[in-house]
Amino acid sequence: MERRRVVVSGMGTVNAAACGCVDFAQALRQGRSGIGPVSVFDTALYRTHLGGEVRNFRPGELLPRGIPRRHMSRCDLMAMVAACEALGDAGLDPLPQALRQAMGVVIGGGAGGMLECEEVYRRWLEGGPRPSFAPFASFGCAATADHLAATLGLMGPKTTFMTACSSGATAIGYACDLVRDGFAEVMLAGGAEPLCRITYSAFNALQAVDAEPCRPFDKNRQGLNLGEGAAVLVLEEAGHALRRGATIYGEVLGCGVSCDAHHMTAPDPEGGGAILAMSRALADGGLSPRQVDYINAHGTATPTNDPIETKAIKALFGAYAHRLAVSSTKAITGHTLGAAGAIEAVVSLLAIHHRFIPPTLRHEEPDPLCDLDYVSEGARHREVDIVLSNSFAFGGNNTALLFGRYREGGHRDV
Amino acid sequence: MSDPIAISGIGIVSPLGIGLEAFAPRLFAGDCGIAPLTIFAPNEGGPRLAAQVDGFRPQDYLRPATARRMDRLSQMVASAARMAQDDAGLPIDAGSRDHIGVTVGTCFGGTDVAATFGKVLFGEGPRRVNPILVPNTVMNAPAGHLAIELGVRGVNTTVNHREVSAETAIGHAAALLARGRATAIFSGGGDILSPFAMTVFARFAALSPGDGKEEGAFPFDKRANGLILGEGAAMLCLEPLSRALARGVRPYCLLAGCGMASSPAPPTGWPASPEGSVLAMERALAAAGIEAAQVDVVCASASGAPALDRLEAQAIAQVFAGSRPRVVAEKGALGEGLSSGAARAAAMALSLREQRLAPVVGLKEPIADLDFVRKGDAEKRPLRYGLLNGIAAGGTFVALVFKALEEGEGR
């Protein structure tokens, strides 16, 4: 049986730096950061006040007419906006009736409807009149996929992964397998994450947050900036996309998933799990390390992640690690947790499609433990064929995705 | 022909007992795990009953250093996985540990820990919160803890999609194994009872007795008036059949196919049409390469939520229009454990090996003409294929097809 290949034929995103992929490509090329004061809740009592917030988010203006918004959380709405953009981009708006049975959705979640539920919970704890529990209909992160499928009338496979900061990447990897295995022709896959008080205070309590804009791989990095947003990809069986003349941004070549089995919040100092995830993604795609042009790093800018990720890349890529471009776009978007893997999948595909490598912002003072080419001078315009995108999470969950320019004969190592 | 996926080990922490030796006799006897809630105070005017796990001692299964970092759910999931490993005789060593994976399904995960964390956040302010709680607030905590406990670095994912999380995690594991992404996977799920979950379900009027009459879980029964919440965890050891046989282990059964579908539904509600459930079952049968008439037993998702039970009864009648499989529904004994799909998969594996079925607890007057298993029923036929349904509010459907080992297969 011929191997089924999976391509990306549409993309959509909402994040702190941009609304829509056209805007996002520009933000990435210009190094335009979306990190600023958080306003979705009052940060006065918190230690830090910055974040990658989606400002002036007006779903009513962004969504096509006829898309219901009732019962949807901010998180669901960001995903809905991204999904509608992706479908329009893929030439699947309106969605052909005949495709609905063969089309499903897999979302990587995070806090889901937490932002809205926090307000209910606070009033519940204070006692007094019983607050309305209506927001709890959208509490779990499953609500996002449920809303997308119900609104679009999808009858294919539907599920939600929650592997914390790697959720979005895990969702894309699984959706890719569903298409490869013939369980669907087209899948919507991505991630969504809202800023909320619980997450914001939790990361502050772990002292993982920088009070200033974050500096991935920089010697003076202090931690991450939390962000929010959503990204949704249209994954499509290659023949299906070619037959209908769709624009192909690139191919999902492989996915690798592993666990550190080391500590719940601290990464394995040897980067063992990270190496396993990256090498599995390469093996899944049948590529060798030196075929990779660019690594979109997890690069959270925490003191521990960046040197360990660097060490893992060096362990896997050997001397070639120094000839690779590695950048973290989290200084542009903030760390969007459950959405990060999906937003960075969009970054990877934009890099391939528009032939550029996005920069690592605020990487100024080199750290001897972070000694790779982090593209600190600004976006680099050049051919980009193969991109590896890393997502590492609490719980030791690691996922790496491998994307490539679509070539009829595939990417064989020569 | 590719290597079939086998269930070679089972671990369970359930309201019917901890460990298979405690669970199996009570399951087949038709015992009920539902009793007055005692692990925390019931809400005033709220339900009094629950299917709670009693007598669980994590220290019997876990290393003290890891157990004390875990929340109750992680302890249950990790303990169940440890039991499954022992049952399967699966060695975990330097050579194998990178290829052994974990897929866990959970509906509420560490939400009760997040609620505790939030109590301080909203009561005393963000600078007073306890960082120790943070790792257990995330849904993937059980899978992460379990990987640390067993030292396994293979594929590791957590499915978090309402009441079908565990079924999805099991189907996902089978696909990962078929693709060669792991050599063995601990797969299943769990959820725990918490005041938080109890309150949310009560506020959505999902709990028995919704009609103010008799409190209890009555799947497919005329008295059905809402669900009874339950808790527990079950983990299966899944691996290619040849690998289990090579170790001299006789698996319980095979996992032959998985089908998934979605169907538009109101948020937290059930779809009006059984179409999604029918699609999932048909897709699972197609994946297993069998006809509906070959299925001997269906394990239903019915919980005593009247709309769900009616929907599923219709779907089963439609898919099995030309045949009459036996029907079991274990939520009458286990409660709606949210991730009870894992415990029900364990029950199905036991049924196919022991050639015995568990009676539907809580069923007196059926709402549908299906061949429900009742107390005292003699087995009518050999059990070769079993289909397990998972149905979640919001319109998500997963069906799994299990196959008994053939004579001579697995010695």
Short mmCIF file of N, CA and C in Angstrom, two decimals, chain A residues 200-311:
data_model
loop_
_atom_site.label_atom_id
_atom_site.label_comp_id
_atom_site.label_asym_id
_atom_site.label_seq_id
_atom_site.Cartn_x
_atom_site.Cartn_y
_atom_site.Cartn_z
N TYR A 200 -1.30 32.01 35.76
CA TYR A 200 -0.38 33.13 35.98
C TYR A 200 0.24 33.06 37.37
N SER A 201 -0.60 32.76 38.36
CA SER A 201 -0.06 32.69 39.72
C SER A 201 0.78 31.43 39.91
N ALA A 202 0.40 30.34 39.23
CA ALA A 202 1.17 29.09 39.37
C ALA A 202 2.59 29.27 38.83
N PHE A 203 2.73 29.85 37.66
CA PHE A 203 4.07 30.04 37.10
C PHE A 203 4.86 31.06 37.92
N ASN A 204 4.16 32.04 38.48
CA ASN A 204 4.84 32.98 39.37
C ASN A 204 5.31 32.28 40.63
N ALA A 205 4.47 31.39 41.17
CA ALA A 205 4.83 30.67 42.39
C ALA A 205 6.06 29.79 42.16
N LEU A 206 6.17 29.27 40.94
CA LEU A 206 7.33 28.42 40.61
C LEU A 206 8.56 29.27 40.27
N GLN A 207 8.39 30.58 40.30
CA GLN A 207 9.47 31.53 39.99
C GLN A 207 10.05 31.26 38.61
N ALA A 208 9.15 30.95 37.68
CA ALA A 208 9.58 30.65 36.32
C ALA A 208 9.37 31.85 35.40
N VAL A 209 8.86 32.96 35.96
CA VAL A 209 8.46 34.09 35.13
C VAL A 209 9.43 35.26 35.26
N ASP A 210 9.75 35.86 34.13
CA ASP A 210 10.56 37.08 34.12
C ASP A 210 9.61 38.27 34.22
N ALA A 211 9.93 39.21 35.12
CA ALA A 211 9.08 40.39 35.28
C ALA A 211 9.23 41.33 34.08
N GLU A 212 10.33 41.16 33.33
CA GLU A 212 10.59 41.98 32.13
C GLU A 212 10.34 41.10 30.89
N PRO A 213 10.34 41.71 29.71
CA PRO A 213 10.21 40.88 28.50
C PRO A 213 11.31 39.82 28.46
N CYS A 214 10.94 38.58 28.12
CA CYS A 214 11.85 37.45 28.25
C CYS A 214 12.98 37.49 27.23
N ARG A 215 14.10 36.83 27.54
CA ARG A 215 15.31 36.85 26.71
C ARG A 215 15.79 35.42 26.49
N PRO A 216 15.17 34.72 25.53
CA PRO A 216 15.57 33.32 25.32
C PRO A 216 17.06 33.20 25.00
N PHE A 217 17.71 32.25 25.59
CA PHE A 217 19.11 31.88 25.35
C PHE A 217 20.11 32.96 25.76
N ASP A 218 19.64 34.08 26.27
CA ASP A 218 20.54 35.16 26.69
C ASP A 218 21.10 34.85 28.08
N LYS A 219 22.30 35.32 28.33
CA LYS A 219 22.94 35.04 29.62
C LYS A 219 22.12 35.57 30.79
N ASN A 220 21.42 36.68 30.57
CA ASN A 220 20.67 37.31 31.66
C ASN A 220 19.19 36.92 31.68
N ARG A 221 18.87 35.83 31.03
CA ARG A 221 17.45 35.42 31.01
C ARG A 221 16.99 35.09 32.44
N GLN A 222 15.75 35.48 32.73
CA GLN A 222 15.22 35.29 34.08
C GLN A 222 14.02 34.38 34.12
N GLY A 223 13.51 34.04 32.94
CA GLY A 223 12.30 33.22 32.94
C GLY A 223 11.43 33.58 31.76
N LEU A 224 10.23 33.02 31.76
CA LEU A 224 9.35 33.18 30.60
C LEU A 224 8.33 34.29 30.82
N ASN A 225 7.66 34.67 29.74
CA ASN A 225 6.45 35.49 29.82
C ASN A 225 5.31 34.60 29.36
N LEU A 226 4.27 34.51 30.17
CA LEU A 226 3.12 33.70 29.73
C LEU A 226 2.39 34.41 28.60
N GLY A 227 1.82 33.63 27.73
CA GLY A 227 1.05 34.21 26.63
C GLY A 227 -0.23 33.46 26.43
N GLU A 228 -0.99 33.90 25.45
CA GLU A 228 -2.24 33.21 25.11
C GLU A 228 -2.41 33.25 23.60
N GLY A 229 -3.34 32.47 23.13
CA GLY A 229 -3.60 32.46 21.70
C GLY A 229 -4.08 31.12 21.23
N ALA A 230 -4.19 31.02 19.91
CA ALA A 230 -4.62 29.76 19.30
C ALA A 230 -4.02 29.66 17.92
N ALA A 231 -3.85 28.44 17.47
CA ALA A 231 -3.47 28.20 16.09
C ALA A 231 -4.13 26.91 15.65
N VAL A 232 -4.64 26.91 14.43
CA VAL A 232 -5.28 25.72 13.88
C VAL A 232 -4.73 25.49 12.48
N LEU A 233 -4.39 24.24 12.20
CA LEU A 233 -3.87 23.85 10.89
C LEU A 233 -4.89 22.95 10.20
N VAL A 234 -4.97 23.05 8.89
CA VAL A 234 -5.73 22.07 8.12
C VAL A 234 -4.74 21.03 7.62
N LEU A 235 -4.84 19.82 8.18
CA LEU A 235 -3.97 18.72 7.74
C LEU A 235 -4.77 17.92 6.72
N GLU A 236 -4.14 17.61 5.61
CA GLU A 236 -4.89 16.99 4.52
C GLU A 236 -4.03 15.93 3.85
N GLU A 237 -4.66 14.85 3.47
CA GLU A 237 -3.95 13.82 2.72
C GLU A 237 -3.46 14.46 1.43
N ALA A 238 -2.18 14.22 1.09
CA ALA A 238 -1.53 14.97 0.01
C ALA A 238 -2.30 14.88 -1.31
N GLY A 239 -2.72 13.67 -1.68
CA GLY A 239 -3.43 13.49 -2.94
C GLY A 239 -4.73 14.27 -2.97
N HIS A 240 -5.42 14.28 -1.82
CA HIS A 240 -6.67 15.01 -1.68
C HIS A 240 -6.44 16.50 -1.92
N ALA A 241 -5.38 17.03 -1.32
CA ALA A 241 -5.07 18.46 -1.47
C ALA A 241 -4.66 18.78 -2.91
N LEU A 242 -3.85 17.91 -3.49
CA LEU A 242 -3.37 18.16 -4.86
C LEU A 242 -4.53 18.13 -5.86
N ARG A 243 -5.42 17.16 -5.66
CA ARG A 243 -6.55 17.02 -6.60
C ARG A 243 -7.43 18.25 -6.61
N ARG A 244 -7.56 18.92 -5.47
CA ARG A 244 -8.43 20.10 -5.47
C ARG A 244 -7.63 21.40 -5.63
N GLY A 245 -6.36 21.25 -5.96
CA GLY A 245 -5.53 22.41 -6.28
C GLY A 245 -5.27 23.34 -5.11
N ALA A 246 -5.21 22.77 -3.89
CA ALA A 246 -4.99 23.60 -2.70
C ALA A 246 -3.55 24.11 -2.63
N THR A 247 -3.38 25.26 -1.99
CA THR A 247 -2.03 25.75 -1.69
C THR A 247 -1.44 24.83 -0.61
N ILE A 248 -0.22 24.38 -0.84
CA ILE A 248 0.40 23.50 0.15
C ILE A 248 1.54 24.27 0.83
N TYR A 249 1.37 24.50 2.13
CA TYR A 249 2.41 25.22 2.89
C TYR A 249 3.61 24.32 3.18
N GLY A 250 3.34 23.05 3.31
CA GLY A 250 4.42 22.13 3.63
C GLY A 250 3.85 20.80 4.03
N GLU A 251 4.74 19.88 4.37
CA GLU A 251 4.32 18.53 4.73
C GLU A 251 4.65 18.27 6.20
N VAL A 252 3.77 17.54 6.87
CA VAL A 252 4.12 17.07 8.22
C VAL A 252 4.89 15.78 8.01
N LEU A 253 6.20 15.85 8.23
CA LEU A 253 7.06 14.70 7.92
C LEU A 253 7.15 13.71 9.07
N GLY A 254 7.04 14.22 10.28
CA GLY A 254 7.21 13.29 11.39
C GLY A 254 6.87 13.91 12.72
N CYS A 255 6.71 13.02 13.69
CA CYS A 255 6.38 13.43 15.05
C CYS A 255 7.10 12.49 16.02
N GLY A 256 7.69 13.04 17.04
CA GLY A 256 8.33 12.22 18.06
C GLY A 256 7.86 12.65 19.44
N VAL A 257 7.46 11.68 20.25
CA VAL A 257 6.97 11.99 21.59
C VAL A 257 7.75 11.16 22.61
N SER A 258 8.08 11.76 23.73
CA SER A 258 8.81 11.03 24.76
C SER A 258 8.48 11.60 26.13
N CYS A 259 9.01 10.94 27.15
CA CYS A 259 8.87 11.46 28.51
C CYS A 259 10.25 11.47 29.17
N ASP A 260 10.53 12.53 29.92
CA ASP A 260 11.79 12.59 30.67
C ASP A 260 11.87 11.51 31.74
N ALA A 261 10.72 11.22 32.37
CA ALA A 261 10.67 10.31 33.52
C ALA A 261 11.73 10.73 34.55
N HIS A 262 11.79 12.04 34.78
CA HIS A 262 12.83 12.57 35.65
C HIS A 262 12.23 13.37 36.81
N HIS A 263 11.46 14.41 36.49
CA HIS A 263 10.91 15.29 37.52
C HIS A 263 9.67 15.96 36.93
N MET A 264 8.70 16.33 37.79
CA MET A 264 7.45 16.87 37.26
C MET A 264 7.62 18.27 36.65
N THR A 265 8.50 19.10 37.21
CA THR A 265 8.61 20.45 36.66
C THR A 265 10.00 20.80 36.15
N ALA A 266 11.02 20.07 36.57
CA ALA A 266 12.39 20.38 36.13
C ALA A 266 12.79 19.44 34.99
N PRO A 267 13.41 19.98 33.95
CA PRO A 267 13.83 19.09 32.87
C PRO A 267 15.01 18.21 33.28
N ASP A 268 15.12 17.06 32.63
CA ASP A 268 16.26 16.17 32.82
C ASP A 268 17.53 16.93 32.43
N PRO A 269 18.49 17.07 33.36
CA PRO A 269 19.69 17.88 33.06
C PRO A 269 20.46 17.38 31.84
N GLU A 270 20.30 16.10 31.51
CA GLU A 270 20.99 15.57 30.33
C GLU A 270 20.16 15.75 29.06
N GLY A 271 18.95 16.24 29.20
CA GLY A 271 18.10 16.43 28.02
C GLY A 271 17.70 15.12 27.36
N GLY A 272 17.68 14.06 28.15
CA GLY A 272 17.41 12.73 27.60
C GLY A 272 16.09 12.64 26.84
N GLY A 273 15.03 13.13 27.45
CA GLY A 273 13.72 13.06 26.82
C GLY A 273 13.66 13.92 25.57
N ALA A 274 14.32 15.08 25.62
CA ALA A 274 14.33 15.99 24.47
C ALA A 274 15.03 15.34 23.28
N ILE A 275 16.15 14.68 23.57
CA ILE A 275 16.89 13.99 22.50
C ILE A 275 16.03 12.89 21.89
N LEU A 276 15.34 12.13 22.76
CA LEU A 276 14.48 11.05 22.26
C LEU A 276 13.38 11.60 21.35
N ALA A 277 12.74 12.70 21.77
CA ALA A 277 11.64 13.25 20.97
C ALA A 277 12.15 13.71 19.60
N MET A 278 13.25 14.45 19.60
CA MET A 278 13.79 14.96 18.33
C MET A 278 14.23 13.82 17.42
N SER A 279 14.92 12.83 17.99
CA SER A 279 15.42 11.75 17.14
C SER A 279 14.26 10.90 16.60
N ARG A 280 13.18 10.77 17.40
CA ARG A 280 12.01 10.02 16.91
C ARG A 280 11.31 10.76 15.78
N ALA A 281 11.25 12.09 15.87
CA ALA A 281 10.61 12.85 14.80
C ALA A 281 11.39 12.67 13.50
N LEU A 282 12.73 12.72 13.61
CA LEU A 282 13.57 12.53 12.42
C LEU A 282 13.40 11.12 11.85
N ALA A 283 13.38 10.12 12.74
CA ALA A 283 13.22 8.74 12.28
C ALA A 283 11.86 8.55 11.62
N ASP A 284 10.83 9.17 12.20
CA ASP A 284 9.48 9.06 11.65
C ASP A 284 9.44 9.64 10.23
N GLY A 285 10.19 10.72 10.02
CA GLY A 285 10.23 11.36 8.70
C GLY A 285 11.27 10.75 7.78
N GLY A 286 12.05 9.81 8.30
CA GLY A 286 13.09 9.17 7.49
C GLY A 286 14.20 10.14 7.09
N LEU A 287 14.47 11.13 7.95
CA LEU A 287 15.51 12.11 7.63
C LEU A 287 16.69 11.98 8.58
N SER A 288 17.82 12.48 8.14
CA SER A 288 18.98 12.51 9.02
C SER A 288 19.12 13.92 9.59
N PRO A 289 19.79 14.05 10.74
CA PRO A 289 19.87 15.37 11.39
C PRO A 289 20.39 16.46 10.47
N ARG A 290 21.35 16.14 9.59
CA ARG A 290 21.95 17.25 8.82
C ARG A 290 21.06 17.74 7.68
N GLN A 291 19.88 17.16 7.55
CA GLN A 291 18.92 17.70 6.58
C GLN A 291 18.09 18.85 7.15
N VAL A 292 18.18 19.04 8.47
CA VAL A 292 17.37 20.08 9.12
C VAL A 292 18.02 21.45 8.90
N ASP A 293 17.22 22.42 8.47
CA ASP A 293 17.73 23.78 8.26
C ASP A 293 17.55 24.67 9.48
N TYR A 294 16.44 24.43 10.18
CA TYR A 294 16.07 25.36 11.24
C TYR A 294 15.35 24.61 12.36
N ILE A 295 15.69 24.93 13.60
CA ILE A 295 14.95 24.39 14.74
C ILE A 295 14.19 25.53 15.41
N ASN A 296 12.87 25.42 15.43
CA ASN A 296 12.10 26.36 16.24
C ASN A 296 12.11 25.77 17.65
N ALA A 297 12.93 26.37 18.50
CA ALA A 297 13.20 25.79 19.82
C ALA A 297 12.02 25.97 20.76
N HIS A 298 11.99 25.14 21.79
CA HIS A 298 11.03 25.37 22.88
C HIS A 298 11.42 26.72 23.51
N GLY A 299 12.71 26.91 23.80
CA GLY A 299 13.25 28.23 24.16
C GLY A 299 12.40 29.12 25.03
N THR A 300 12.09 28.66 26.23
CA THR A 300 11.18 29.43 27.09
C THR A 300 11.85 30.63 27.75
N ALA A 301 13.19 30.63 27.77
CA ALA A 301 13.97 31.66 28.47
C ALA A 301 14.01 31.43 29.98
N THR A 302 13.66 30.23 30.44
CA THR A 302 13.89 29.93 31.85
C THR A 302 15.37 29.56 31.99
N PRO A 303 15.90 29.77 33.20
CA PRO A 303 17.33 29.46 33.39
C PRO A 303 17.66 28.02 33.01
N THR A 304 16.76 27.06 33.28
CA THR A 304 17.10 25.65 33.01
C THR A 304 16.80 25.20 31.60
N ASN A 305 15.66 25.61 31.02
CA ASN A 305 15.30 25.05 29.71
C ASN A 305 16.36 25.30 28.64
N ASP A 306 16.78 26.55 28.52
CA ASP A 306 17.57 26.93 27.35
C ASP A 306 18.92 26.20 27.25
N PRO A 307 19.71 26.12 28.34
CA PRO A 307 20.97 25.38 28.21
C PRO A 307 20.76 23.88 28.01
N ILE A 308 19.69 23.33 28.61
CA ILE A 308 19.46 21.89 28.45
C ILE A 308 18.99 21.59 27.03
N GLU A 309 18.16 22.45 26.49
CA GLU A 309 17.71 22.26 25.10
C GLU A 309 18.92 22.36 24.16
N THR A 310 19.79 23.33 24.44
CA THR A 310 21.00 23.50 23.64
C THR A 310 21.86 22.24 23.70
N LYS A 311 22.01 21.73 24.91
CA LYS A 311 22.82 20.51 25.12
C LYS A 311 22.22 19.33 24.34
#
